[in-house]
Amino acid sequence: MRCVFLVALLYFLGSTTAIWPQPTHYQNGSQILWLSCAVKADYKSRSVPATAKFLEPNYGRDAPQVNQSSIFPDDIITAAFDRFMNNAMNSTFVPWKFFPRGTGSPIPQPVTNVTTLIRRCIQHITIEETINILPRNSTTGVDESYSLSISANGSIWISVASTNEAIYALNTLSQLFYATPDGSIYTPYVPVYIHDSPVYEHRGLNIDISRNYISPHDVMRTINAMSFNKFNPDLAAKGAYRNSSIWCVAHLKQVQNHGISRGIQVFLEIDSPGHTASIAYAYPDLIAAFNKQPWVFYGNEPPTGQLKLNDSAVTSFMNTLYGDLLPRVAPYSNYFHTGGDELNANVYSLDPSVGSNASKIIQPYFQSFIDHIHSLVRAQGLTPIVWEETLLIWNISLPTNSTIVQSWKTSSVAEIVALGYKVIFGDYAHWYLDCGYGAFIDPSPTNPQNPIVPPYLDWCSPMNNWRQIYSYDPRVNISTEDQKLFLGGEIQIWGELTDPVNLDGKLWPRAAAAAEVLWSGPKGPNGVNEGVTRRLAEMRERLVDLGFAASIVQMEWCLQNQGGCTQ
């Protein structure tokens, strides 16, 4: 195929590919190839090796969704290829910020006074399912590897183990392309050779959608950005303030299918028995100490209220809730999060079924509660996840081979793995995205001991900027043997001061910093450097190009003057 245009070829001088997360193995050249709508692609399935499905791109910024009635691999691959082509061909990302001012953008520039040149174009993209491209992850035994190559003759070859890896590979491929000022799309890195696989199996983002309503649309947009950064699980759903602020069954299914089509496993957290005050609006008899004052005595924040622990009506309620919800979750996920954090003992002095705030009285009831709901979870073939307090504070007995413990404090990780449990890490002092935005509690004029004073900090200030997030290393003081119990991590955003308006800016690109830690492995504080800043700044530009209101990483002068903003 001949692609004839008027161009002057100016090469990227001294640049390196800004792929995020950083691949395991990467090599590139400096030849230019162009992408056009005429590119052809096919998908060779391992299950049907004798056939190949031709992938016909459907242009437009919004790629078609996988049909909610089916989640077949061919549908997922086709949708992923559509997204790649749509996003690439509609991109306006011209990387002028990343080169010195006054030297001219070192990118191919359209001209009108030179001889017509032949653009060498991408001719064909092949996606093929293979087996064991790279060794399986030594921690999880899961093969999420992919291989990607671009040859000088215009062929792109992608080898994957399954559909998810095809999504990862296409997201990587998209980062090799840029736009010119006239809207043409090119890569200056040919030939390219990439082998890649993640360090951790569980690479999650936990979004609180209850304290302030986060709509299914906002969640699906977030899934799009998660997929671009190679997260895989997850989302946590939690509550409703009005009729329009409700997730119905159709919404959940829509989000689940949206996640599957993008390599994201959506699973739910229904926190219990704590953080359940909203149940009282419909079933007041199930909740103890609902909206009780002074709230600081009965909870970490208002409104207070927890499920009663020794009440048959609560058992019936949980049977009904889980009986309806778990069968809807099981086809899409391996996990279900049952919560178990921040249980307030004083509440149970007001619970007639318990009548005490003594831990030794409460603990057996809590154990019985957990045993029951976990039996419901496991009956659906799901693995329950609990917060660290369930194990470490309340000493709840949990089977090590079928329970995952989520930690929110670095100091707890060592305790959890020492007890033989798989752990999901995510230290609040590094990976809580809501920290540093100030207190949401107002000072009371009737409280002479008012603790709400200038500068009105929240409990986990300061804000965790992207460098702090990137520097997090959960392996510190953990033996190599115990690190084998690291399932992975989650970055968290709680909802007191988060809503759809500020969601993008709070999440991105800081969540992307965690994504690279989870994909490429922790590098600690010594891993923070100008090269990482520049790569993340380019990822931020790509997110903005895709329509996300991602916050700035670095000012333009620093990007244009490499080495000028180091100390």
Short mmCIF file of C-alpha atoms in Angstrom, two decimals, residues 106 162 266 429:
data_model
loop_
_atom_site.label_atom_id
_atom_site.label_comp_id
_atom_site.label_asym_id
_atom_site.label_seq_id
_atom_site.Cartn_x
_atom_site.Cartn_y
_atom_site.Cartn_z
CA PRO A 106 11.09 17.61 16.44
CA SER A 162 -5.88 -14.40 26.62
CA VAL A 266 -15.49 -5.27 38.92
CA ALA A 429 0.00 7.45 54.12
#
